[in-house]
Amino acid sequence: MKKHLLPALAVSAFITICFSGCANDSTAGKAPSVTEENTASAAAIGDTVTADDSFEFHLEYVNITEDPELYYSAEKGKVYVDFCLSCKNIGSEEAAVYDIITGTLVYSGIYQYTGSLMEEEGEDRFLSRTYYDSWVDPSDTIYLHYLFTAPEEISGSDRMLEINTSICGSDYRILVREGETGPISVGEISKASGKTSETIADGEIVITENAKFYVDFYEITADVVPPNPGMAYNHFAAEAGETYVNFCVAYQNLSPQKISAKKALSVKLTIDGEQYQGAAMAEINSRSMFEGASSIDLLPLSTEYIHYLFPIPEEAAADGKSMEISIKADGVSYTYYCW
């Protein structure tokens, strides 16, 4: 069997600049784990917490919204959980606020979401990330926001929602909403197992231990363009004598924690016995742009669109040739026949 490998994205990419801002999840530090016994102190919105005789934190509010402020708007299918707290310097010297607060949002007692610590700035109180040069003077008060990106289903759900946070080394559990806990059922796990390869068709839903996915579409094209391009987008144009097989999968992460889009599935293309390997790209900005899959995290319970781009010789796309795509998820193999 011949193998055709795609060099580390040595594809011809014409990339334009995206004009819309977005907030990416990052972990500022390690928050208390919900998989271990939770020994954190209970806290509630409205409480005041004193830390190290240096800071006085007032827990202002938790808001679930698509638009926490002017420059932050959640992507389709997602919302922000905005945890706001004021921070007063009660010491005698200026003090840094970076990395003294970490947090994890926990949904249904299982699904975990990390966030980004932001600081209000200016009269318009717009949000900017906190960095090493974020300081607060004695007796001054600043407003901090922990922004968690989560699937939109949490806003209308009656399941439990809580925030586990560490402030100056002390752990707190903030119950945002009481409710049911435990795994959320999405259907029966598919029967395919081991080395047996089950055939799947367009739109057929496959459920494994940690994933729910289906083939959104596939196409053979000389220019791969996002499904919903805006004024600014990136695309991939094939080199002379080549074309692309663009295979798109809608993938929902069912595991408790985020995973890299690059690790979601293993996908290979075979044409008349010759095997081709491609590059994985994830859609961002409501399906208007592409990003390398290794740079994108798939949040628990969220659905993302992942593209597998296979550059092939133009003659390999001729009618009459056997073309199939093998997909491996959680150790289970599936086959999609293009024709």
XYZ file of C-alpha atoms in Angstrom:
339
model
C 0.000 0.000 0.000
C 1.401 3.377 -0.979
C 1.108 6.216 1.515
C 0.920 9.886 0.586
C 1.748 12.184 3.498
C 0.870 15.814 3.891
C 3.894 17.774 5.198
C 3.260 19.895 8.272
C 0.608 21.963 6.558
C 2.758 22.718 3.562
C -0.490 23.389 1.778
C -1.032 26.592 -0.136
C -2.917 28.704 2.369
C -4.156 32.194 1.648
C -4.986 33.697 5.022
C -6.772 36.966 5.636
C -7.232 38.682 8.972
C -10.342 38.129 11.080
C -11.741 41.432 12.321
C -13.918 40.118 15.159
C -12.470 39.576 18.665
C -12.896 36.411 20.684
C -11.799 35.094 24.067
C -9.853 31.856 24.210
C -9.909 29.566 27.227
C -6.694 29.380 29.184
C -5.750 27.935 32.527
C -4.117 30.507 34.806
C -3.435 27.900 37.462
C -4.699 24.717 39.010
C -8.140 24.937 40.568
C -9.595 22.380 42.981
C -10.453 19.128 41.206
C -14.060 17.935 41.315
C -12.889 14.358 40.874
C -11.470 14.428 44.398
C -13.357 15.012 47.634
C -14.303 18.679 47.679
C -13.009 20.211 50.918
C -13.409 23.810 49.757
C -15.230 26.317 51.939
C -18.728 27.219 50.827
C -19.168 30.779 49.574
C -22.059 32.665 48.022
C -22.586 35.687 45.836
C -22.550 38.725 48.100
C -19.905 37.297 50.443
C -16.632 39.074 51.214
C -13.398 37.083 51.419
C -10.188 38.414 52.991
C -6.950 36.929 51.670
C -3.482 37.146 53.273
C -4.290 40.527 54.870
C -3.579 41.939 51.423
C -6.837 41.695 49.504
C -10.509 41.928 50.221
C -12.656 40.226 47.593
C -16.369 40.794 47.272
C -18.224 38.211 45.194
C -20.371 40.475 43.035
C -22.408 38.286 40.662
C -22.516 35.369 38.217
C -24.160 36.065 34.884
C -24.811 33.637 32.022
C -24.810 35.649 28.811
C -23.812 35.661 25.159
C -22.427 39.211 25.438
C -20.642 40.014 28.713
C -19.437 43.295 27.205
C -19.034 45.127 23.909
C -15.993 43.250 22.596
C -16.923 39.762 23.757
C -19.640 37.828 21.977
C -20.034 34.073 22.311
C -19.880 31.901 19.237
C -22.981 30.119 18.018
C -23.922 27.311 20.399
C -21.973 28.776 23.334
C -22.401 31.229 26.199
C -20.167 32.943 28.697
C -20.488 32.395 32.424
C -19.255 35.696 33.840
C -18.095 35.519 37.471
C -17.439 39.055 38.728
C -15.667 39.997 41.939
C -14.227 43.234 43.259
C -10.683 43.260 44.612
C -9.615 45.870 47.199
C -5.991 46.261 48.256
C -6.114 46.462 52.054
C -2.335 46.336 52.420
C 0.160 49.164 52.593
C 1.892 48.498 49.255
C 0.835 47.999 45.682
C 0.122 44.350 44.921
C -0.090 42.150 41.856
C -3.358 40.338 41.145
C -2.085 38.037 38.403
C -2.328 34.332 39.162
C -3.763 34.722 42.654
C -7.190 33.602 41.448
C -7.914 30.395 39.551
C -11.240 28.844 38.754
C -13.148 25.938 37.245
C -16.787 25.947 36.237
C -18.489 22.615 36.932
C -21.760 21.614 35.257
C -23.917 18.707 36.440
C -21.212 17.793 38.948
C -19.014 16.370 36.160
C -18.276 18.601 33.181
C -15.428 21.058 33.767
C -14.617 24.352 32.043
C -11.564 26.527 32.547
C -11.690 30.255 31.980
C -9.768 33.495 31.617
C -9.245 36.121 34.309
C -10.134 39.590 33.008
C -9.965 43.095 34.447
C -12.295 46.048 33.869
C -10.575 49.066 32.375
C -11.547 52.616 31.473
C -14.807 54.478 31.903
C -16.545 52.024 29.588
C -15.372 49.169 31.840
C -14.258 47.031 28.916
C -12.512 43.764 29.751
C -8.843 42.968 29.182
C -6.750 40.029 30.276
C -4.789 40.282 33.505
C -1.028 40.028 33.027
C 2.057 40.171 35.220
C 1.879 43.970 35.183
C -1.643 44.069 36.656
C -1.295 45.873 39.975
C -3.654 47.522 42.437
C -2.593 50.427 44.673
C -3.248 50.541 48.447
C -6.924 51.281 49.257
C -7.871 51.011 45.556
C -10.508 48.621 44.247
C -10.544 46.928 40.855
C -13.166 44.680 39.287
C -12.165 41.267 38.009
C -14.129 38.854 35.845
C -13.578 35.154 35.378
C -15.027 34.336 31.957
C -15.892 30.711 31.283
C -16.968 29.578 27.816
C -19.575 26.805 27.984
C -22.231 25.191 25.754
C -25.459 27.180 25.585
C -27.487 24.317 27.057
C -26.328 25.244 30.557
C -28.302 28.501 30.438
C -31.682 26.768 30.169
C -30.810 23.670 32.149
C -31.997 22.749 35.626
C -28.798 20.834 36.390
C -26.358 21.916 39.077
C -23.855 24.631 38.271
C -20.986 25.659 40.535
C -17.661 27.462 40.484
C -14.625 26.055 42.270
C -12.133 28.834 42.831
C -8.849 29.314 44.637
C -8.126 32.788 46.030
C -4.626 33.313 47.411
C -4.356 29.562 48.028
C -7.705 29.179 49.813
C -10.335 27.066 48.062
C -13.998 28.065 47.763
C -17.062 26.436 46.259
C -19.695 28.821 44.926
C -23.025 27.179 44.177
C -24.545 29.066 41.265
C -27.553 26.797 40.838
C -28.791 23.686 42.607
C -29.945 20.782 40.507
C -29.416 17.266 39.223
C -25.918 15.856 38.824
C -24.445 13.033 36.784
C -23.737 12.213 33.122
C -26.093 13.596 30.494
C -27.471 10.867 28.233
C -27.162 11.498 24.493
C -28.284 8.077 23.264
C -27.059 4.491 22.967
C -23.420 3.707 22.292
C -22.882 2.274 18.810
C -22.418 -1.479 18.572
C -19.246 -1.495 16.443
C -16.236 -2.666 18.415
C -12.711 -3.994 18.129
C -11.305 -4.326 14.622
C -14.690 -4.680 12.955
C -15.325 -1.664 10.778
C -18.910 -0.483 10.604
C -20.105 1.528 7.609
C -21.628 4.953 8.244
C -23.539 7.220 5.890
C -24.102 10.964 5.601
C -25.705 12.361 8.738
C -25.712 9.016 10.569
C -24.978 9.663 14.238
C -22.280 7.612 15.938
C -21.991 7.545 19.741
C -18.911 6.192 21.494
C -17.757 6.349 25.094
C -16.471 9.928 24.794
C -17.918 11.267 21.562
C -20.984 11.814 19.451
C -20.294 12.600 15.805
C -21.621 12.469 12.267
C -20.353 13.238 8.770
C -21.487 16.762 7.959
C -20.312 16.649 4.334
C -17.440 15.817 2.049
C -16.357 17.454 -1.171
C -13.629 17.335 -3.792
C -12.465 20.859 -4.492
C -9.409 22.814 -5.577
C -10.192 25.515 -3.012
C -11.358 24.735 0.542
C -13.474 27.607 1.873
C -15.239 27.855 5.281
C -18.975 27.045 5.135
C -19.933 30.510 6.342
C -17.230 32.930 5.139
C -17.553 36.555 6.136
C -15.716 39.672 5.019
C -12.467 38.128 6.241
C -11.653 34.438 6.134
C -8.904 31.982 5.278
C -8.985 29.237 2.666
C -6.744 26.546 1.212
C -5.980 26.429 -2.503
C -4.541 23.248 -3.990
C -1.200 23.253 -5.748
C -1.023 22.729 -9.513
C -2.002 19.196 -10.477
C -3.678 18.527 -7.130
C -7.089 18.881 -5.563
C -8.483 18.389 -2.067
C -10.781 15.890 -0.447
C -12.430 18.013 2.247
C -14.056 15.749 4.845
C -16.061 17.547 7.553
C -17.238 15.924 10.806
C -19.518 17.433 13.448
C -18.029 16.252 16.748
C -19.474 16.557 20.261
C -17.129 15.972 23.187
C -18.885 13.823 25.814
C -15.926 13.565 28.199
C -15.813 15.612 31.432
C -12.885 17.780 30.328
C -11.748 19.600 27.220
C -9.716 17.740 24.605
C -7.623 18.885 21.670
C -9.470 18.854 18.348
C -6.402 17.161 16.878
C -6.968 14.141 19.152
C -10.697 13.809 18.582
C -10.580 11.369 15.673
C -8.069 9.477 13.567
C -9.040 9.841 9.900
C -7.411 8.354 6.780
C -8.304 8.381 3.110
C -7.807 5.417 0.767
C -8.243 5.571 -3.018
C -7.828 2.317 -4.963
C -5.553 0.920 -2.270
C -3.390 4.023 -1.963
C -3.544 5.737 1.427
C -3.479 9.486 1.978
C -3.091 11.335 5.267
C -4.259 14.881 5.714
C -4.276 17.806 8.107
C -7.015 18.486 10.629
C -8.532 21.968 10.767
C -11.266 23.204 13.120
C -13.863 25.834 12.318
C -13.960 28.976 14.456
C -15.952 32.217 14.547
C -19.310 30.553 13.801
C -17.980 28.494 10.870
C -16.390 31.493 9.150
C -12.679 30.636 9.529
C -10.274 27.738 9.959
C -7.737 27.153 12.707
C -5.223 24.336 13.108
C -6.846 21.551 15.141
C -3.918 21.422 17.566
C -4.771 24.995 18.646
C -8.453 24.330 19.370
C -9.915 22.737 22.489
C -13.241 20.916 22.328
C -15.268 21.808 25.412
C -17.352 19.158 27.180
C -20.808 18.789 25.565
C -20.030 21.339 22.853
C -20.205 20.467 19.153
C -17.463 21.611 16.801
C -16.804 21.069 13.103
C -13.476 19.462 12.216
C -12.194 19.266 8.634
C -9.699 16.720 7.385
C -7.961 18.056 4.271
C -6.377 15.489 1.965
C -4.366 16.810 -1.009
C -4.550 14.234 -3.821
C -3.488 14.177 -7.478
C -6.256 15.371 -9.772
C -6.313 12.029 -11.567
C -6.964 10.229 -8.258
C -10.343 11.973 -8.081
C -11.518 10.454 -11.372
C -14.846 8.605 -11.401
C -14.775 4.841 -11.065
C -12.062 4.681 -8.423
C -12.799 3.284 -4.984
C -12.620 6.071 -2.403
C -13.192 5.447 1.292
C -12.446 7.233 4.553
C -11.665 5.338 7.740
C -12.527 6.949 11.073
C -11.326 5.742 14.457
C -12.896 6.989 17.672
C -12.318 5.571 21.166
C -10.687 2.501 19.645
C -13.648 1.795 17.362
C -13.315 1.865 13.557
C -15.868 3.131 11.041
C -15.808 3.432 7.261
C -17.390 6.125 5.111
C -17.599 5.377 1.362
C -17.334 8.465 -0.807
C -18.322 6.387 -3.849
